[in-house]
Coordinates of C-alpha atoms in Angstrom, one line a residue:
M1 CA -14.9 -24.9 12.6
S2 CA -12.9 -21.9 11.8
E3 CA -14.3 -18.8 10.1
P4 CA -13.5 -18.2 6.4
E5 CA -10.7 -15.8 5.9
I6 CA -12.7 -13.8 3.4
L7 CA -16.5 -13.5 2.9
F8 CA -18.4 -12.8 -0.2
E9 CA -22.1 -11.8 -0.1
R10 CA -24.7 -10.3 -2.4
I11 CA -26.6 -7.8 -0.4
G12 CA -29.2 -5.9 -2.5
R13 CA -27.4 -4.3 -5.4
A14 CA -23.9 -4.8 -4.0
G15 CA -21.3 -7.5 -3.9
V16 CA -19.8 -7.2 -0.5
V17 CA -16.3 -8.4 0.3
T18 CA -15.3 -8.7 4.0
L19 CA -11.7 -9.3 4.8
N20 CA -12.2 -11.6 7.8
R21 CA -9.0 -12.0 9.8
P22 CA -9.5 -9.4 12.5
K23 CA -7.0 -10.9 14.9
A24 CA -4.4 -10.6 12.2
L25 CA -5.6 -7.1 11.3
N26 CA -7.1 -8.7 8.2
A27 CA -3.7 -9.4 6.6
L28 CA -4.1 -11.0 3.2
T29 CA -3.2 -14.6 2.6
Q30 CA -2.7 -16.2 -0.8
G31 CA -6.0 -18.0 -0.5
M32 CA -7.8 -14.7 0.1
V33 CA -6.1 -13.1 -2.9
L34 CA -7.0 -16.0 -5.2
D35 CA -10.6 -16.1 -4.0
M36 CA -11.0 -12.3 -4.5
I37 CA -9.6 -12.5 -8.0
D38 CA -12.1 -15.2 -8.9
Q39 CA -15.1 -13.4 -7.2
L40 CA -14.3 -10.0 -8.9
E41 CA -14.1 -11.7 -12.3
R42 CA -17.6 -13.2 -11.7
W43 CA -19.1 -10.0 -10.4
A44 CA -17.7 -8.0 -13.2
I45 CA -20.1 -9.8 -15.6
D46 CA -23.0 -10.3 -13.3
D47 CA -25.8 -7.9 -14.1
A48 CA -27.3 -8.3 -10.7
I49 CA -24.2 -6.7 -9.1
G50 CA -24.2 -2.9 -9.5
H51 CA -21.1 -2.2 -7.5
V52 CA -18.7 -3.8 -5.0
I53 CA -18.0 -2.9 -1.4
V54 CA -14.8 -4.0 0.4
R55 CA -14.5 -3.8 4.2
G56 CA -12.5 -5.2 7.0
A57 CA -13.8 -7.2 9.9
G58 CA -13.3 -5.9 13.5
D59 CA -12.7 -2.3 14.6
R60 CA -8.9 -2.0 14.3
A61 CA -8.0 -2.4 10.6
F62 CA -9.3 -2.4 7.1
C63 CA -6.2 -4.5 6.2
A64 CA -2.7 -4.1 7.6
G65 CA -0.9 -5.8 4.7
G66 CA 0.0 -9.3 3.5
D67 CA 1.0 -12.3 5.4
I68 CA 4.7 -11.6 5.3
R69 CA 5.5 -14.0 8.2
K70 CA 4.6 -16.9 5.9
I71 CA 6.8 -15.4 3.1
Y72 CA 9.6 -15.2 5.6
D73 CA 9.2 -18.8 6.6
Q74 CA 9.1 -19.9 3.0
G75 CA 12.3 -18.0 2.3
M76 CA 14.1 -19.4 5.3
S77 CA 13.2 -22.9 4.2
G78 CA 14.2 -22.2 0.6
D79 CA 10.8 -22.7 -0.9
P80 CA 11.1 -21.8 -4.6
T81 CA 7.4 -20.8 -4.8
R82 CA 7.7 -17.8 -2.4
A83 CA 7.2 -15.2 -5.2
Q84 CA 3.9 -16.7 -6.2
F85 CA 2.0 -14.8 -3.5
F86 CA 3.2 -11.5 -4.9
G87 CA 2.4 -12.5 -8.5
D88 CA -1.2 -13.3 -7.4
E89 CA -1.4 -10.2 -5.3
Y90 CA -0.3 -8.0 -8.2
R91 CA -2.8 -9.6 -10.5
L92 CA -5.5 -8.8 -7.9
N93 CA -4.3 -5.2 -7.9
V94 CA -4.8 -5.0 -11.7
R95 CA -8.3 -6.5 -11.3
V96 CA -9.2 -3.8 -8.8
K97 CA -7.7 -1.0 -11.0
R98 CA -9.6 -2.2 -14.1
F99 CA -12.9 -3.3 -12.4
P100 CA -15.7 -2.0 -14.7
K101 CA -18.1 -1.1 -11.9
P102 CA -17.9 1.2 -8.9
Y103 CA -15.5 -0.4 -6.3
V104 CA -16.0 1.1 -2.9
A105 CA -13.3 0.5 -0.2
L106 CA -14.6 1.4 3.3
I107 CA -11.6 2.1 5.4
D108 CA -11.8 2.3 9.1
G109 CA -8.5 1.9 11.0
I110 CA -5.2 0.7 9.6
V111 CA -4.6 0.4 5.9
M112 CA -1.1 -0.5 5.0
G113 CA 0.9 -2.5 2.4
G114 CA -1.4 -5.1 0.8
G115 CA -4.4 -3.4 2.2
V116 CA -3.6 -0.3 0.2
G117 CA -3.4 -2.5 -2.9
V118 CA -7.0 -3.6 -2.5
S119 CA -8.3 -0.2 -1.8
V120 CA -6.4 2.7 -3.3
H121 CA -6.8 1.4 -6.9
G122 CA -10.6 1.3 -6.6
S123 CA -12.9 4.1 -7.8
H124 CA -14.1 5.1 -4.3
R125 CA -11.9 5.2 -1.2
V126 CA -13.9 6.2 1.8
G127 CA -12.0 6.6 5.1
T128 CA -12.9 7.6 8.6
E129 CA -11.1 9.7 11.2
R130 CA -9.5 6.5 12.4
T131 CA -7.8 5.8 9.1
T132 CA -4.0 5.3 9.3
F133 CA -2.3 4.9 6.0
A134 CA 1.3 3.8 5.5
M135 CA 3.6 2.0 3.1
P136 CA 6.0 0.7 5.8
E137 CA 8.1 -1.5 3.6
T138 CA 11.5 0.2 3.7
G139 CA 11.5 -0.6 7.5
I140 CA 11.4 -4.3 6.8
G141 CA 13.9 -4.4 4.0
F142 CA 11.2 -4.5 1.3
F143 CA 9.8 -1.9 -1.1
P144 CA 6.5 -0.1 -1.5
D145 CA 4.7 -2.5 -3.8
V146 CA 1.0 -3.3 -4.6
G147 CA 1.0 -0.5 -7.1
G148 CA 3.2 1.9 -5.2
S149 CA 5.1 2.5 -8.4
W150 CA 1.9 3.9 -9.8
F151 CA 0.1 5.9 -7.1
L152 CA 3.0 7.2 -4.9
P153 CA 4.7 9.3 -7.7
R154 CA 1.2 10.6 -8.6
M155 CA 0.6 12.0 -5.1
P156 CA 1.0 15.8 -5.0
Q157 CA 4.2 17.7 -4.3
E158 CA 6.4 14.6 -3.9
T159 CA 4.5 13.5 -0.8
G160 CA 4.5 10.0 -2.2
M161 CA 8.3 9.9 -2.3
M162 CA 8.5 11.2 1.2
A163 CA 6.0 8.5 2.4
A164 CA 7.9 5.8 0.5
L165 CA 11.3 6.5 1.8
S166 CA 10.3 7.3 5.4
A167 CA 7.4 4.8 5.7
G168 CA 5.5 7.7 7.2
R169 CA 1.9 7.4 8.4
L170 CA -0.9 9.6 7.1
K171 CA -4.2 10.3 8.8
Q172 CA -7.6 11.1 7.3
A173 CA -7.0 14.8 6.3
D174 CA -3.7 14.0 4.7
C175 CA -5.1 11.0 2.9
L176 CA -7.8 13.2 1.4
W177 CA -5.4 15.9 0.4
T178 CA -3.0 13.5 -1.3
G179 CA -5.8 11.5 -3.0
I180 CA -5.3 8.3 -1.1
L181 CA -8.9 8.8 0.0
T182 CA -11.6 10.1 -2.3
H183 CA -14.0 10.8 0.6
G184 CA -13.9 11.3 4.4
I185 CA -16.7 10.3 6.7
A186 CA -17.2 9.9 10.5
A187 CA -16.7 6.4 11.8
A188 CA -20.1 6.7 13.5
D189 CA -21.6 6.8 10.0
M190 CA -19.9 3.8 8.5
E191 CA -22.6 1.2 9.3
E192 CA -25.3 3.5 8.0
L193 CA -23.5 4.3 4.8
T194 CA -22.7 0.6 4.3
R195 CA -26.4 -0.2 4.6
E196 CA -27.4 2.5 2.2
L197 CA -24.8 1.4 -0.4
T198 CA -26.3 -2.0 -0.5
E199 CA -29.7 -0.5 -1.3
T200 CA -28.9 2.3 -3.8
G201 CA -27.7 2.5 -7.4
D202 CA -26.5 6.0 -6.7
V203 CA -23.1 5.3 -5.2
D204 CA -21.7 8.8 -5.7
G205 CA -24.8 10.4 -4.2
A206 CA -24.8 8.2 -1.1
I207 CA -21.2 8.7 -0.3
A208 CA -21.3 12.5 -1.0
R209 CA -24.1 12.9 1.5
Y210 CA -22.2 11.3 4.3
A211 CA -19.0 13.1 3.3
A212 CA -20.8 16.4 3.5
R213 CA -21.6 15.8 7.2
H214 CA -17.9 15.4 8.1
D215 CA -15.1 17.9 8.4
A216 CA -11.7 16.3 8.3
G217 CA -9.9 19.5 9.0
E218 CA -6.8 20.9 7.4
A219 CA -4.2 18.6 6.1
P220 CA -0.9 19.0 7.9
L221 CA 1.0 18.0 4.8
A222 CA -0.5 20.9 2.8
A223 CA 1.4 23.5 4.9
R224 CA 4.7 21.7 4.3
A225 CA 4.0 20.9 0.6
P226 CA 6.4 23.5 -0.9
A227 CA 9.3 22.2 1.3
I228 CA 8.4 18.6 0.6
A229 CA 8.3 19.2 -3.2
D230 CA 11.7 21.0 -3.1
I231 CA 13.5 18.4 -1.0
F232 CA 12.0 15.2 -2.3
G233 CA 12.1 16.3 -5.9
R234 CA 15.9 16.1 -5.8
G235 CA 17.8 13.8 -8.1
S236 CA 19.0 11.2 -5.6
V237 CA 18.6 9.9 -2.1
A238 CA 21.9 11.6 -1.2
E239 CA 20.6 14.9 -2.4
I240 CA 17.4 14.5 -0.5
L241 CA 19.2 13.7 2.8
S242 CA 21.6 16.6 2.2
A243 CA 18.6 19.0 1.7
L244 CA 17.0 17.7 4.9
D245 CA 20.2 18.1 6.9
E246 CA 20.7 21.6 5.5
R247 CA 17.1 22.6 6.4
S248 CA 17.5 21.1 9.9
A249 CA 20.7 23.1 10.5
K250 CA 19.3 26.4 9.2
A251 CA 15.7 26.3 10.3
E252 CA 14.3 26.9 13.8
G253 CA 11.8 25.2 16.1
A254 CA 9.4 22.7 14.7
D255 CA 10.7 23.1 11.1
A256 CA 14.2 22.1 12.1
G257 CA 12.8 19.2 14.1
W258 CA 10.7 18.0 11.2
A259 CA 13.6 17.9 8.8
G260 CA 16.1 16.4 11.3
D261 CA 13.7 13.7 12.4
L262 CA 12.7 12.8 8.9
A263 CA 16.4 12.5 7.8
A264 CA 17.0 10.2 10.9
V265 CA 14.0 8.1 10.1
I266 CA 15.1 7.5 6.5
R267 CA 18.6 6.7 7.6
S268 CA 17.2 4.0 9.9
K269 CA 15.6 2.1 7.1
S270 CA 17.2 -0.5 4.9
P271 CA 19.7 1.4 2.7
T272 CA 19.0 -1.0 -0.2
S273 CA 15.2 -0.5 0.2
V274 CA 15.5 3.3 0.4
M275 CA 17.6 3.4 -2.8
L276 CA 15.4 0.9 -4.5
A277 CA 12.2 2.8 -3.6
F278 CA 13.6 6.0 -5.0
Q279 CA 14.5 4.4 -8.3
Q280 CA 11.1 2.6 -8.4
L281 CA 9.1 5.7 -8.0
R282 CA 11.0 7.7 -10.6
R283 CA 10.5 4.9 -13.1
G284 CA 6.9 4.3 -12.2
A285 CA 6.0 8.0 -12.8
T286 CA 6.3 7.4 -16.5
L287 CA 4.7 3.9 -16.8
D288 CA 1.1 2.7 -17.2
F289 CA -0.4 0.6 -14.4
E290 CA 0.3 -2.8 -15.9
A291 CA 3.9 -1.9 -16.6
C292 CA 4.2 -0.8 -13.0
M293 CA 3.0 -4.1 -11.8
R294 CA 5.5 -6.0 -14.0
L295 CA 8.2 -3.7 -12.7
E296 CA 7.3 -4.6 -9.1
Y297 CA 7.2 -8.3 -9.9
R298 CA 10.8 -8.0 -11.2
I299 CA 11.8 -6.2 -8.0
V300 CA 10.2 -8.7 -5.7
C301 CA 11.7 -11.7 -7.4
H302 CA 15.2 -10.2 -6.9
I303 CA 14.6 -8.9 -3.4
L304 CA 13.4 -12.3 -2.2
Q305 CA 16.9 -13.6 -3.1
G306 CA 18.6 -11.0 -0.9
A307 CA 19.1 -10.7 2.8
D308 CA 17.5 -7.4 4.0
F309 CA 13.8 -8.6 3.8
Y310 CA 14.4 -11.6 6.0
E311 CA 16.5 -9.6 8.4
G312 CA 13.8 -6.9 8.6
V313 CA 11.0 -9.4 9.2
R314 CA 13.1 -11.1 11.8
A315 CA 13.7 -7.8 13.7
V316 CA 10.2 -6.5 13.5
I317 CA 7.9 -9.6 13.5
V318 CA 9.8 -12.7 14.5
D319 CA 12.3 -11.7 17.3
K320 CA 10.8 -8.2 17.7
D321 CA 14.1 -6.7 18.8
N322 CA 13.6 -3.8 16.3
A323 CA 17.4 -3.9 15.7
P324 CA 17.9 -5.0 12.1
K325 CA 21.4 -5.4 10.8
W326 CA 21.1 -4.2 7.2
S327 CA 23.5 -5.4 4.5
P328 CA 25.0 -3.1 3.4
A329 CA 24.5 -1.0 6.5
E330 CA 25.1 2.4 5.0
L331 CA 23.5 4.2 2.1
A332 CA 26.9 5.1 0.7
D333 CA 27.7 1.4 0.3
V334 CA 24.7 0.6 -1.9
T335 CA 26.0 0.6 -5.5
E336 CA 24.1 1.5 -8.7
A337 CA 24.7 -2.0 -9.9
D338 CA 23.0 -3.4 -6.8
I339 CA 19.9 -1.4 -7.5
L340 CA 19.8 -1.9 -11.3
A341 CA 19.9 -5.6 -10.8
H342 CA 16.5 -5.5 -9.2
F343 CA 15.0 -4.3 -12.5
E344 CA 16.3 -7.2 -14.7
M345 CA 13.8 -9.8 -15.9
P346 CA 13.6 -12.6 -13.4
V347 CA 14.1 -16.3 -14.1
G348 CA 10.8 -17.5 -15.5
G349 CA 9.9 -14.2 -17.2
D350 CA 7.7 -11.2 -16.4
L351 CA 4.4 -11.2 -14.7
D352 CA 1.4 -12.0 -16.9
V353 CA -1.2 -9.4 -15.9

């Protein structure tokens, strides 16, 4: 008999969620999403539950995203229900954001894509030195969803825009500095903290004690923050790339390498996804959370009708040749009309959150 994909337990004062697909890096399936929505709704009104803890099984990942291979297969077969997973996932993100009790995500290892959606919107995001955060969607012809419209533009000094366009990875210190994490602890303390959280009503106090034991060090992004803000605060992707190219040409040493490498990485992603992510974040900066999720549902309904997502998944996950053929292949060939079409109301109407 196979193990359940997601486990729910009441341990002491806590409702404990365990994402239980360690061989798949705890990637979310639609069943897991629906079960978690249902459980959070029940725990929200259960007086015996003081707070919720969410963790990932195994020692490699909290959650590496959603089950995009299944979405790929649905798309290739013409399944008209393929957007339903994302609608349910975005409803879950809203439940996490609006959960009325402390919601503690314990992050040890990889947290990407859908895993970010079930952690970053919670009240407490506790990560270890093994934390690796990324929104890698532009590399598979997708876009930084699960609330990326909300939290990425609210990261300091345009670091969210940089992370979105480049699919860059952040470690513990940078996650703390940007607000992805609220607290940093040592991986060796995770088990003990988890036990204490099931016993105490003082969530803040317990987490603070373990965080005080651990020094995450300086955040590498902090030193580059003025340059990141200047470059990624520009008015278009073309202006951002021009600024990176200029800095690469004029700077010396590591600074030149940083700018040149970053420009090359962005140019390697899906041109449509890069342009779309830029517009998405600029719009999301002025919207409330629910409006961001409706915006993302509009985008996903349109992107699933296109080609780049399926080509990106083919190249990275199916054939693993890492040689996607984007359409269009160049940023200059992506038109404003192409991008604006993604923000139109989909057939069937907007997401009901």
